[in-house]
Short mmCIF file of C-alpha atoms in Angstrom, two decimals:
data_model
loop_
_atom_site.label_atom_id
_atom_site.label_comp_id
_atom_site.label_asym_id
_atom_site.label_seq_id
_atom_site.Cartn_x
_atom_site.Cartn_y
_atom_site.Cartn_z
CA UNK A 211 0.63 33.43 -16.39
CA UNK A 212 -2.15 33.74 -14.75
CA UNK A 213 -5.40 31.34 -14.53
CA UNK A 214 -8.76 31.29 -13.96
CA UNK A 215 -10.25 29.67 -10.47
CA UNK A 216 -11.85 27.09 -12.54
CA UNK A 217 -8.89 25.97 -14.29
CA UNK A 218 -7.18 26.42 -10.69
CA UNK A 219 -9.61 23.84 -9.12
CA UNK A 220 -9.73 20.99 -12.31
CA UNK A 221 -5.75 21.17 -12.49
CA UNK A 222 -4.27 22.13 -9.28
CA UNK A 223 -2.01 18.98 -8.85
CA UNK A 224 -0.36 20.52 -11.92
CA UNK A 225 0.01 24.06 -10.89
CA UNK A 226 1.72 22.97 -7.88
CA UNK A 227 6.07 24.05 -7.76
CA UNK A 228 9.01 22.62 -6.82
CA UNK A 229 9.70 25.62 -4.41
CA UNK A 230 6.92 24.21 -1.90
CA UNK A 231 8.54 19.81 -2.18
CA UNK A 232 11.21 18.18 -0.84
CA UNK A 233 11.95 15.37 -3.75
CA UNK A 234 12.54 13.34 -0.64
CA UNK A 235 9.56 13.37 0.04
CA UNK A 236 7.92 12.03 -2.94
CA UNK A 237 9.91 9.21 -3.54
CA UNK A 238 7.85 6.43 -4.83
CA UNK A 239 8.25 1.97 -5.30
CA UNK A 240 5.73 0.71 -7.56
CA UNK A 241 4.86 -3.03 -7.55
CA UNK A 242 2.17 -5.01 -9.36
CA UNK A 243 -0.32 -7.08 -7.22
CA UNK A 244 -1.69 -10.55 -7.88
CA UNK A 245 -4.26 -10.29 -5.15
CA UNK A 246 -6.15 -7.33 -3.80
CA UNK A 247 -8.24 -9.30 -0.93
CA UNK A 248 -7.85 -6.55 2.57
CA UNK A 249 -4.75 -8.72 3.65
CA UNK A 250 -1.79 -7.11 1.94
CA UNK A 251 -2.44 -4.39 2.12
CA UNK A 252 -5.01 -3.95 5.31
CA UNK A 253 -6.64 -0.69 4.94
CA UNK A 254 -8.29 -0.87 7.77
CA UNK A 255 -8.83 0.22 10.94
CA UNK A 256 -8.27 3.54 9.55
CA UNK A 257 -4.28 2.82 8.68
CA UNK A 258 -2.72 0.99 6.30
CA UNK A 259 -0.69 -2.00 6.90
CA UNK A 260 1.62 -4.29 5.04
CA UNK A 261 3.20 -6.70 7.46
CA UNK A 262 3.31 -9.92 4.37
CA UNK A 263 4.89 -10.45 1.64
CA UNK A 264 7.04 -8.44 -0.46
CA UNK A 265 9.78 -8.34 2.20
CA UNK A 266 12.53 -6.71 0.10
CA UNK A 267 10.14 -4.16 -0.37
CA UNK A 268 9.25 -3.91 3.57
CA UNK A 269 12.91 -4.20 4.39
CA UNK A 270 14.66 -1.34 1.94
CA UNK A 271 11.50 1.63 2.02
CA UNK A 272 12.14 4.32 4.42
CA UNK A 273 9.54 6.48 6.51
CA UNK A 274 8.28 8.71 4.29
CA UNK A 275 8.69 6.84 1.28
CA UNK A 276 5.37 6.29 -0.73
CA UNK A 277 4.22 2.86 -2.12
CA UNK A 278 1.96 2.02 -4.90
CA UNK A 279 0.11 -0.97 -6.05
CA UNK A 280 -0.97 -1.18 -9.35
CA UNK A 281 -3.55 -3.62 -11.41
CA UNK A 282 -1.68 -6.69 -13.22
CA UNK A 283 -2.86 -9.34 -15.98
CA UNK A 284 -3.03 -11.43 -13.11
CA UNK A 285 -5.14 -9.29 -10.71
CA UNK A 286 -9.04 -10.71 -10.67
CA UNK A 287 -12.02 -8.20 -11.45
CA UNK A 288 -9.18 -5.93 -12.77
CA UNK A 289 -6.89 -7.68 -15.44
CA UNK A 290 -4.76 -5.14 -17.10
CA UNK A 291 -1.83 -5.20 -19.75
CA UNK A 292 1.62 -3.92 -19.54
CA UNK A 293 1.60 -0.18 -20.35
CA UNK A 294 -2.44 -0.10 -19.12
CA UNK A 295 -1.88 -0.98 -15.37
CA UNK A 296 -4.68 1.17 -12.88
CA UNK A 297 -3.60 2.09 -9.59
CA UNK A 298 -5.13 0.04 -6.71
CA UNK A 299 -3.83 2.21 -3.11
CA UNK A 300 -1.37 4.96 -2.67
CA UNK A 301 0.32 5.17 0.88
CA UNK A 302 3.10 6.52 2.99
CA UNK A 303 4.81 4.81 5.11
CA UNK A 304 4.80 6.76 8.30
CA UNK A 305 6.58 4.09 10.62
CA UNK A 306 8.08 0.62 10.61
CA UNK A 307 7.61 -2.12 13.16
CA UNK A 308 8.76 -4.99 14.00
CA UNK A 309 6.93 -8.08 14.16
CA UNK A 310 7.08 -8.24 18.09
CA UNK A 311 6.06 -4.30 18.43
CA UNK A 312 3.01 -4.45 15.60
CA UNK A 313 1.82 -7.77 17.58
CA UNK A 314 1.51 -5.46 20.69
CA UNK A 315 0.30 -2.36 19.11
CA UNK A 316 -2.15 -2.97 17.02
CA UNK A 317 -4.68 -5.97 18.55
CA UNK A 318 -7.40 -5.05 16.24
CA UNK A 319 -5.67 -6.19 13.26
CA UNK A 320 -5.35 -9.71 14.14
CA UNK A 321 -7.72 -12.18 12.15
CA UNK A 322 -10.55 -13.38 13.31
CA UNK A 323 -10.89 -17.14 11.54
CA UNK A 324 -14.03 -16.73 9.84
CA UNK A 325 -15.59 -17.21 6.57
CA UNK A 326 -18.11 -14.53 6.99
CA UNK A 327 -16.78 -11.42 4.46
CA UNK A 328 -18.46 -8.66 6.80
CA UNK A 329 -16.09 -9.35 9.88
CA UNK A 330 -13.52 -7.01 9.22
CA UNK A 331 -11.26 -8.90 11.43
CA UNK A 332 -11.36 -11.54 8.60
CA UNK A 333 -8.93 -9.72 6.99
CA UNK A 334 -6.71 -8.99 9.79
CA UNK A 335 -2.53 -9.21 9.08
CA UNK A 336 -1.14 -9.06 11.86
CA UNK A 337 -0.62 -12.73 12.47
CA UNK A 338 2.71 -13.40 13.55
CA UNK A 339 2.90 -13.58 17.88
CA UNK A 340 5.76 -13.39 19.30
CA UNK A 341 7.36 -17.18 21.16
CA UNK A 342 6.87 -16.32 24.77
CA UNK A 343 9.79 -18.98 25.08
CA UNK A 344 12.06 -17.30 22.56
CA UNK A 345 11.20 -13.70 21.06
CA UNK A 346 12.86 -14.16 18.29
CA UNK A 347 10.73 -16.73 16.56
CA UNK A 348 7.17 -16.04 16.05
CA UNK A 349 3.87 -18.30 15.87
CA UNK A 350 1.96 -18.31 12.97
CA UNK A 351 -1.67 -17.56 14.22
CA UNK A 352 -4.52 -19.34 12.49
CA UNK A 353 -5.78 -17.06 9.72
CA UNK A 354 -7.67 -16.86 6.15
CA UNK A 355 -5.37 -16.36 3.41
CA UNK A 356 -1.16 -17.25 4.83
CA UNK A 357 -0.08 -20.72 5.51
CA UNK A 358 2.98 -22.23 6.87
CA UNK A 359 4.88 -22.18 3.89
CA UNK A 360 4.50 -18.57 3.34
CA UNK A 361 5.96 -18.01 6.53
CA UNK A 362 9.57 -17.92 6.04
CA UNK A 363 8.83 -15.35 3.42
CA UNK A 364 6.89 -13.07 5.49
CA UNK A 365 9.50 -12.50 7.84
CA UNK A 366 12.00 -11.97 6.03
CA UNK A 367 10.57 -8.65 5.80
CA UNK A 368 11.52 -7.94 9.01
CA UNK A 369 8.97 -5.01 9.32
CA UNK A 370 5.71 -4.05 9.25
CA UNK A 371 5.24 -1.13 6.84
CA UNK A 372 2.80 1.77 8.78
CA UNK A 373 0.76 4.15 6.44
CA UNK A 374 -1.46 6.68 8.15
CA UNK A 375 -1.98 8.76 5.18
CA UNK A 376 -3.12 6.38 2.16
CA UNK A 377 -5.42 6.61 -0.33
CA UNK A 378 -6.95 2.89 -1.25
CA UNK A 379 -9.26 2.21 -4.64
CA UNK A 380 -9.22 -1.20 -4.38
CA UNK A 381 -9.36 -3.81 -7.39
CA UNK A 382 -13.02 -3.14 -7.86
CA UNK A 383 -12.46 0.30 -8.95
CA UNK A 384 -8.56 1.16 -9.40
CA UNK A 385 -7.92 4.75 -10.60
CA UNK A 386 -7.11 5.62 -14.12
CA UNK A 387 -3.60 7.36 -14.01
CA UNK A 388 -2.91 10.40 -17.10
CA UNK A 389 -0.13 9.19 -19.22
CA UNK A 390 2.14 12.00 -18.37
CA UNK A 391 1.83 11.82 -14.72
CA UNK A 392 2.38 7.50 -14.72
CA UNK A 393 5.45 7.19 -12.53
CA UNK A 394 7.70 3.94 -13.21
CA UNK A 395 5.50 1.10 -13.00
CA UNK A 396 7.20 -2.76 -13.71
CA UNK A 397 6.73 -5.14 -16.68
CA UNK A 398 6.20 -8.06 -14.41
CA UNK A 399 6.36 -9.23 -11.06
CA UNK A 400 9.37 -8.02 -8.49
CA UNK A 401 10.31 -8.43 -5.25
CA UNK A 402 10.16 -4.59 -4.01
CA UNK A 403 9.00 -3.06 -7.61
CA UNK A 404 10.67 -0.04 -9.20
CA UNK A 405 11.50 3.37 -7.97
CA UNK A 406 10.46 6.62 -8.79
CA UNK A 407 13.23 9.50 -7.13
CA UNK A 408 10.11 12.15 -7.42
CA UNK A 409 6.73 11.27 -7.79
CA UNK A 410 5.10 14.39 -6.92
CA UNK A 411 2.87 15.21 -9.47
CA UNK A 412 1.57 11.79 -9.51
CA UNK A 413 0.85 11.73 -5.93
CA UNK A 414 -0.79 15.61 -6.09
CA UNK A 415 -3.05 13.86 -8.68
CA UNK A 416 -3.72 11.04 -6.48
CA UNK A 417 -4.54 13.43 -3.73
CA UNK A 418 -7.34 15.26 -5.86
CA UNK A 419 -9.46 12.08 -6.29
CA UNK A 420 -9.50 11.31 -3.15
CA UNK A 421 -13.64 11.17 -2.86
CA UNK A 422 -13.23 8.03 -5.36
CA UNK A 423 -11.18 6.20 -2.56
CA UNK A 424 -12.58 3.24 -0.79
CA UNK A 425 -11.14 3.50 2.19
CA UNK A 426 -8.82 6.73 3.24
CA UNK A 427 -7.21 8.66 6.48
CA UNK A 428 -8.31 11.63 4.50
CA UNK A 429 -11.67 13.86 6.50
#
């Protein structure tokens, strides 16, 4: 069949084959978020981190794994009904860290305690330090949005999820997915969300609305 460059350009997610993907690749969890606030997920600093909760979710995805967050009933600015859910970021997880390493690598994502909304440091996640008087317990470092009793929950994640390449919307303007390219999104609330084996159409599609993106790796 062939097709015109302007049907090439509007629909080129969907013209893309198998031949080219590894379904390994595109494997995809979807979860439903309560809160979209720059603190789980960061986006930025130019990566995307998730280093608190959903730790079943942080434990069990492997690099190159994709994860999605999606728009709930519960979500403010963005309430949505089962079957109607918007997607809020897109992301692959390119490494995982532990708490100790992501500590040590990445200083500029530790928060700033401050009530001022334009210090990006605000939103900063990485707040558990290593004990210098036994690594493997961690301090809880004063921040905006995690308190002590969220703690034990947090780490149980074990790992900080990495995402170099992600593609973030936000809850202010979450993109409108086509019904036939909606990969497995859950009813309600999970602890890791469900799994699609091969999500690459929806992720091509994704990928092509990129400009819509609030924050993004993508040049």
């Amino acid at each position: 069949m062939i097709y015109s460059s302007e049907i090439k350009a509007k629909y080129q997610y969907l013209l893309l084959t198998p031949t080219n993907m590894k379904t390994t690749d595109y494997k995809l969890y979807s979860y439903k978020m309560k809160h979209d606030n720059r603190f789980a997920p960061n986006p930025l600093f130019g990566v995307l981190t998730l280093a608190t909760c959903k730790p079943a979710m942080r434990r069990n995805t492997k690099i190159g794994n994709w994860i999605a967050g999606w728009t709930s009933k519960q979500l403010k600015d963005s309430p949505t009904e089962v079957g109607k859910e918007k997607l809020v970021y897109l992301a692959k997880v390119t490494q995982k860290l532990s708490f100790a390493e992501y500590w040590e690598k990445y200083e500029q994502k530790r928060p700033a305690k401050t009530e001022d909304t334009k210090v990006i440091q605000r939103y900063g996640d990485n707040i558990y330090k290593p004990n210098p008087t036994n690594p493997k317990e961690f301090i809880q470092i004063e921040n905006n949005f995690h308190g002590k009793d969220k703690m034990d929950k947090d780490l149980r994640g074990e790992y900080v999820l990495i995402c170099e390449e992600f593609y973030y919307f936000s809850r202010l303007s979450p993109l409108d997915i086509p019904v036939e390219l909606r990969p497995n999104i859950p009813k309600v609330q999970t602890s890791y969300g469900v799994i699609t084996k091969d999500a690459a159409e929806f992720i091509n599609y994704v990928k092509q609305h990129v400009e819509l993106c609030k924050y993004t790796d993508a040049k």
